[in-house]
mmCIF file of C-alpha atoms in Angstrom:
data_model
loop_
_atom_site.group_PDB
_atom_site.id
_atom_site.type_symbol
_atom_site.label_atom_id
_atom_site.label_comp_id
_atom_site.label_asym_id
_atom_site.label_seq_id
_atom_site.Cartn_x
_atom_site.Cartn_y
_atom_site.Cartn_z
ATOM 1 C CA MET A 1 -122.061 64.672 194.350
ATOM 2 C CA PRO A 2 -122.967 67.263 191.559
ATOM 3 C CA THR A 3 -122.475 65.914 188.069
ATOM 4 C CA LYS A 4 -122.922 67.588 184.782
ATOM 5 C CA LEU A 5 -125.721 67.015 182.162
ATOM 6 C CA ASN A 6 -126.253 68.237 178.698
ATOM 7 C CA LEU A 7 -129.721 69.664 177.996
ATOM 8 C CA LYS A 8 -130.628 69.548 174.320
ATOM 9 C CA ILE A 9 -133.537 72.141 174.227
ATOM 10 C CA PHE A 10 -135.727 72.776 171.191
ATOM 11 C CA ARG A 11 -135.620 76.435 170.414
ATOM 12 C CA PHE A 12 -137.901 78.327 168.233
ATOM 13 C CA ASP A 13 -138.921 82.069 167.972
ATOM 14 C CA PRO A 14 -141.336 82.922 165.185
ATOM 15 C CA GLU A 15 -140.007 86.263 164.611
ATOM 16 C CA TYR A 16 -136.347 85.624 164.373
ATOM 17 C CA GLU A 17 -135.213 82.111 163.811
ATOM 18 C CA ASN A 18 -135.916 78.784 162.400
ATOM 19 C CA PRO A 19 -136.491 75.712 164.598
ATOM 20 C CA HIS A 20 -133.263 74.339 165.876
ATOM 21 C CA TYR A 21 -131.746 72.433 168.972
ATOM 22 C CA GLN A 22 -129.356 74.423 171.641
ATOM 23 C CA THR A 23 -127.283 72.445 173.908
ATOM 24 C CA TYR A 24 -126.543 73.908 177.501
ATOM 25 C CA THR A 25 -124.491 72.065 180.313
ATOM 26 C CA VAL A 26 -125.782 72.281 183.911
ATOM 27 C CA GLU A 27 -124.300 70.929 187.179
ATOM 28 C CA THR A 28 -127.071 68.845 188.544
ATOM 29 C CA GLN A 29 -127.732 68.528 192.446
ATOM 30 C CA PRO A 30 -129.340 65.431 194.383
ATOM 31 C CA GLY A 31 -133.101 66.199 194.355
ATOM 32 C CA MET A 32 -133.056 68.765 191.326
ATOM 33 C CA THR A 33 -135.881 68.370 188.807
ATOM 34 C CA VAL A 34 -135.961 69.010 185.281
ATOM 35 C CA LEU A 35 -137.844 72.055 185.865
ATOM 36 C CA GLY A 36 -134.940 72.932 188.239
ATOM 37 C CA ALA A 37 -132.734 72.492 185.520
ATOM 38 C CA LEU A 38 -134.586 74.576 183.162
ATOM 39 C CA PHE A 39 -134.397 77.403 185.649
ATOM 40 C CA GLU A 40 -130.609 76.944 185.945
ATOM 41 C CA VAL A 41 -130.423 77.493 182.109
ATOM 42 C CA LEU A 42 -132.816 80.541 182.323
ATOM 43 C CA ASP A 43 -131.344 82.342 185.314
ATOM 44 C CA ASN A 44 -127.689 81.702 184.538
ATOM 45 C CA GLN A 45 -127.099 80.953 180.788
ATOM 46 C CA ASP A 46 -129.774 82.124 178.549
ATOM 47 C CA GLY A 47 -132.480 84.497 179.460
ATOM 48 C CA THR A 48 -134.477 84.252 176.467
ATOM 49 C CA LEU A 49 -135.615 80.622 176.967
ATOM 50 C CA ALA A 50 -139.217 80.113 177.205
ATOM 51 C CA PHE A 51 -141.129 77.453 179.095
ATOM 52 C CA ARG A 52 -144.397 77.074 180.946
ATOM 53 C CA TYR A 53 -144.790 76.339 184.747
ATOM 54 C CA SER A 54 -146.667 77.384 187.718
ATOM 55 C CA CYS A 55 -147.394 75.384 190.867
ATOM 56 C CA ARG A 56 -144.091 72.957 190.938
ATOM 57 C CA TRP A 57 -146.189 70.538 192.888
ATOM 58 C CA ALA A 58 -147.453 68.494 189.965
ATOM 59 C CA ILE A 59 -151.054 69.876 190.439
ATOM 60 C CA CYS A 60 -151.323 72.770 187.714
ATOM 61 C CA GLY A 61 -150.264 70.364 184.643
ATOM 62 C CA SER A 62 -148.177 73.524 183.148
ATOM 63 C CA CYS A 63 -144.878 72.408 182.831
ATOM 64 C CA ALA A 64 -145.583 69.278 180.707
ATOM 65 C CA VAL A 65 -142.841 68.628 177.881
ATOM 66 C CA SER A 66 -141.274 65.805 176.149
ATOM 67 C CA LEU A 67 -138.152 64.238 177.532
ATOM 68 C CA ASN A 68 -136.252 62.054 175.316
ATOM 69 C CA GLY A 69 -139.338 61.418 173.462
ATOM 70 C CA LYS A 70 -141.600 60.742 176.598
ATOM 71 C CA CYS A 71 -144.140 63.246 177.791
ATOM 72 C CA ARG A 72 -143.870 64.067 181.475
ATOM 73 C CA LEU A 73 -144.149 66.881 184.065
ATOM 74 C CA ALA A 74 -140.962 68.619 184.453
ATOM 75 C CA CYS A 75 -141.509 69.543 187.882
ATOM 76 C CA GLU A 76 -141.856 66.058 189.241
ATOM 77 C CA THR A 77 -139.330 64.329 187.006
ATOM 78 C CA GLN A 78 -135.948 64.029 188.790
ATOM 79 C CA ILE A 79 -132.809 64.982 186.709
ATOM 80 C CA SER A 80 -131.008 61.996 188.088
ATOM 81 C CA ASP A 81 -132.899 59.930 186.015
ATOM 82 C CA TYR A 82 -130.959 60.875 182.901
ATOM 83 C CA SER A 83 -127.254 60.764 182.023
ATOM 84 C CA GLY A 84 -125.116 62.171 179.072
ATOM 85 C CA THR A 85 -127.747 64.329 177.312
ATOM 86 C CA LEU A 86 -131.400 64.961 177.829
ATOM 87 C CA THR A 87 -133.335 66.255 174.669
ATOM 88 C CA ILE A 88 -136.175 68.408 175.795
ATOM 89 C CA ASP A 89 -138.802 69.252 173.153
ATOM 90 C CA PRO A 90 -142.208 70.882 173.301
ATOM 91 C CA LEU A 91 -145.399 68.420 173.459
ATOM 92 C CA PRO A 92 -145.972 67.008 170.230
ATOM 93 C CA GLY A 93 -149.186 67.587 168.375
ATOM 94 C CA PHE A 94 -149.655 71.009 169.342
ATOM 95 C CA ASP A 95 -148.542 74.527 167.734
ATOM 96 C CA VAL A 96 -145.282 75.817 169.206
ATOM 97 C CA ILE A 97 -145.508 79.413 170.216
ATOM 98 C CA LYS A 98 -141.799 79.794 171.435
ATOM 99 C CA ASP A 99 -139.336 77.207 172.359
ATOM 100 C CA LEU A 100 -141.137 74.757 174.933
ATOM 101 C CA VAL A 101 -144.222 76.646 175.107
ATOM 102 C CA VAL A 102 -147.335 75.474 172.999
ATOM 103 C CA ASP A 103 -150.373 76.395 171.908
ATOM 104 C CA ILE A 104 -153.231 74.218 174.306
ATOM 105 C CA GLU A 105 -156.191 76.410 173.290
ATOM 106 C CA PRO A 106 -157.419 73.563 171.034
ATOM 107 C CA PHE A 107 -157.093 70.947 173.880
ATOM 108 C CA PHE A 108 -159.360 73.204 175.987
ATOM 109 C CA ASP A 109 -161.750 73.813 173.276
ATOM 110 C CA ASN A 110 -162.326 70.108 173.159
ATOM 111 C CA TYR A 111 -162.583 70.074 177.054
ATOM 112 C CA ARG A 112 -165.235 72.744 176.963
ATOM 113 C CA LYS A 113 -167.457 70.659 174.488
ATOM 114 C CA ILE A 114 -168.106 67.701 177.064
ATOM 115 C CA LYS A 115 -169.567 70.202 179.710
ATOM 116 C CA PRO A 116 -166.798 69.579 182.319
ATOM 117 C CA TYR A 117 -168.840 70.747 185.348
ATOM 118 C CA LEU A 118 -171.262 69.257 187.813
ATOM 119 C CA ILE A 119 -175.061 69.268 186.427
ATOM 120 C CA PRO A 120 -177.059 68.730 189.636
ATOM 121 C CA LYS A 121 -180.131 66.576 189.686
ATOM 122 C CA ASP A 122 -181.859 69.168 191.681
ATOM 123 C CA THR A 123 -181.466 72.088 194.197
ATOM 124 C CA PRO A 124 -180.445 70.405 197.166
ATOM 125 C CA ASP A 125 -181.779 72.103 200.412
ATOM 126 C CA LYS A 126 -178.579 70.672 202.328
ATOM 127 C CA GLU A 127 -175.181 69.483 201.955
ATOM 128 C CA ASN A 128 -175.096 66.814 199.274
ATOM 129 C CA ILE A 129 -172.862 64.242 201.034
ATOM 130 C CA GLN A 130 -171.660 61.244 199.074
ATOM 131 C CA THR A 131 -170.372 57.851 200.627
ATOM 132 C CA GLN A 132 -166.947 56.596 200.459
ATOM 133 C CA GLU A 133 -168.096 53.950 197.887
ATOM 134 C CA GLU A 134 -169.543 56.435 195.611
ATOM 135 C CA VAL A 135 -165.989 58.641 195.843
ATOM 136 C CA ASN A 136 -164.329 55.551 194.846
ATOM 137 C CA LEU A 137 -166.179 55.068 191.699
ATOM 138 C CA MET A 138 -164.576 58.443 190.391
ATOM 139 C CA GLN A 139 -161.096 57.706 191.589
ATOM 140 C CA PRO A 140 -158.397 57.896 190.137
ATOM 141 C CA HIS A 141 -159.922 60.023 187.568
ATOM 142 C CA VAL A 142 -160.627 63.149 189.636
ATOM 143 C CA ARG A 143 -156.819 63.367 189.738
ATOM 144 C CA CYS A 144 -156.669 64.604 186.366
ATOM 145 C CA VAL A 145 -154.753 67.855 186.225
ATOM 146 C CA LEU A 146 -155.182 68.738 182.472
ATOM 147 C CA CYS A 147 -151.416 68.677 181.715
ATOM 148 C CA ALA A 148 -152.173 67.498 177.864
ATOM 149 C CA VAL A 149 -149.545 64.420 178.358
ATOM 150 C CA CYS A 150 -152.455 61.988 177.269
ATOM 151 C CA GLU A 151 -153.073 64.133 174.279
ATOM 152 C CA SER A 152 -149.507 64.542 172.978
ATOM 153 C CA SER A 153 -148.936 60.567 173.889
ATOM 154 C CA CYS A 154 -151.797 59.550 171.733
ATOM 155 C CA PRO A 155 -151.146 59.368 167.919
ATOM 156 C CA VAL A 156 -154.824 59.452 166.975
ATOM 157 C CA SER A 157 -154.883 62.940 168.452
ATOM 158 C CA TRP A 158 -151.844 64.118 166.809
ATOM 159 C CA THR A 159 -153.380 63.821 163.458
ATOM 160 C CA SER A 160 -157.113 64.717 164.057
ATOM 161 C CA ARG A 161 -157.086 67.442 166.699
ATOM 162 C CA GLU A 162 -160.137 68.832 165.142
ATOM 163 C CA LYS A 163 -162.052 65.476 164.712
ATOM 164 C CA TYR A 164 -161.149 64.034 168.146
ATOM 165 C CA VAL A 165 -162.200 65.370 171.558
ATOM 166 C CA GLY A 166 -159.421 63.327 172.887
ATOM 167 C CA PRO A 167 -158.645 61.099 175.865
ATOM 168 C CA MET A 168 -158.764 63.999 178.493
ATOM 169 C CA ALA A 169 -162.093 64.934 177.689
ATOM 170 C CA LEU A 170 -163.356 61.453 177.657
ATOM 171 C CA THR A 171 -161.660 60.943 180.949
ATOM 172 C CA LYS A 172 -163.567 64.090 182.232
ATOM 173 C CA VAL A 173 -166.907 62.355 180.806
ATOM 174 C CA TYR A 174 -166.069 59.297 182.648
ATOM 175 C CA ARG A 175 -165.390 61.103 185.974
ATOM 176 C CA PHE A 176 -168.926 62.879 185.748
ATOM 177 C CA ASN A 177 -170.605 59.921 184.688
ATOM 178 C CA ARG A 178 -169.444 58.315 187.836
ATOM 179 C CA ASP A 179 -170.581 60.950 190.024
ATOM 180 C CA SER A 180 -173.701 60.348 192.138
ATOM 181 C CA ARG A 181 -174.707 63.967 192.383
ATOM 182 C CA ASP A 182 -174.335 64.672 188.515
ATOM 183 C CA SER A 183 -177.458 64.204 186.083
ATOM 184 C CA GLY A 184 -175.598 65.032 182.802
ATOM 185 C CA GLY A 185 -174.502 61.598 181.872
ATOM 186 C CA LYS A 186 -176.827 60.677 178.941
ATOM 187 C CA GLU A 187 -176.298 64.312 177.616
ATOM 188 C CA ARG A 188 -172.712 64.048 177.620
ATOM 189 C CA LEU A 189 -172.974 60.343 175.965
ATOM 190 C CA GLU A 190 -174.778 61.815 173.066
ATOM 191 C CA ILE A 191 -171.874 64.415 172.827
ATOM 192 C CA ILE A 192 -169.070 61.747 172.418
ATOM 193 C CA GLY A 193 -170.933 58.938 170.940
ATOM 194 C CA ASP A 194 -169.682 59.371 167.348
ATOM 195 C CA GLU A 195 -166.492 59.408 165.390
ATOM 196 C CA THR A 196 -165.346 62.560 167.291
ATOM 197 C CA GLY A 197 -165.525 60.816 170.424
ATOM 198 C CA ILE A 198 -165.227 57.359 171.813
ATOM 199 C CA TRP A 199 -165.194 55.511 168.409
ATOM 200 C CA ARG A 200 -162.026 57.464 167.323
ATOM 201 C CA CYS A 201 -160.214 55.803 170.071
ATOM 202 C CA ARG A 202 -158.011 52.823 168.583
ATOM 203 C CA THR A 203 -157.133 51.533 172.143
ATOM 204 C CA ILE A 204 -153.503 52.256 171.720
ATOM 205 C CA PHE A 205 -152.987 52.464 175.738
ATOM 206 C CA ARG A 206 -150.234 55.231 175.311
ATOM 207 C CA CYS A 207 -152.596 57.763 177.221
ATOM 208 C CA THR A 208 -152.782 55.309 180.130
ATOM 209 C CA GLU A 209 -148.992 54.455 179.808
ATOM 210 C CA TYR A 210 -147.773 58.128 180.131
ATOM 211 C CA CYS A 211 -150.379 59.781 182.395
ATOM 212 C CA PRO A 212 -148.480 61.293 185.304
ATOM 213 C CA LYS A 213 -151.477 60.621 187.645
ATOM 214 C CA ASP A 214 -151.601 56.725 186.855
ATOM 215 C CA ILE A 215 -155.150 57.123 185.504
ATOM 216 C CA PRO A 216 -156.521 54.259 183.485
ATOM 217 C CA ILE A 217 -157.919 56.299 180.738
ATOM 218 C CA THR A 218 -158.103 53.603 178.198
ATOM 219 C CA ASP A 219 -160.342 51.687 180.391
ATOM 220 C CA ALA A 220 -162.411 54.833 181.049
ATOM 221 C CA ILE A 221 -163.023 54.985 177.309
ATOM 222 C CA GLU A 222 -163.847 51.481 177.182
ATOM 223 C CA PHE A 223 -166.282 51.750 179.972
ATOM 224 C CA LEU A 224 -168.143 54.786 177.978
ATOM 225 C CA LYS A 225 -168.264 52.610 174.692
ATOM 226 C CA ARG A 226 -170.302 50.039 176.812
ATOM 227 C CA LYS A 227 -172.211 52.772 178.401
ATOM 228 C CA TYR A 228 -173.205 54.368 175.147
ATOM 229 C CA PHE A 229 -174.636 50.945 173.823
ATOM 230 C CA THR A 230 -176.824 50.488 176.814
ATOM 231 C CA ARG A 231 -177.977 53.991 177.425
ATOM 232 C CA ARG A 232 -181.481 53.370 176.202
ATOM 233 C CA PHE A 233 -182.037 49.960 177.915
#
């Protein structure tokens, strides 16, 4: 049965207005997601609303926003999880470009620092097949969709964006460190082995708590700390 929900949405246009909230009422349907409700507003109530999206399958990570103070993917969050008023904010810790769209370039700058690609041990003359046990070592960290929810949920990242590579980049270091085909493990450990990397993590666990892919990010960072200590032995 359709019900009504108020969407209290953060609005900001750097050319015309100061930051404020604007409330829209939408009629919800069974199976409707938060992203679907945002499209209801965009298509039928306010064509100026800006938000980011792409795949709608929780794969691209584009539609992450803050819902009642918790960062989540709008495309996989059911609107039926909420009643009364749902407050929708852009991801905290990033500069707002317009409404719910933030500038995530600093996030990807940190991502690039850790060389997020496979560095092969040699040039194979045949397919480099992994065993299931070797693949399992990278699970579930290969599921990271670069949505920045971990970054926006981490208070250390909020306050030291330029001094901390952040939990997502460290998760990627863990993922390649556990890859049997990769030879860049020690090189990446040197990149993250100071106060801009693993030692700035305060083990708050919010990255793990809010990750939409249930990746144990804090455990991965703790693993990297131990690995760093033993790298020369």
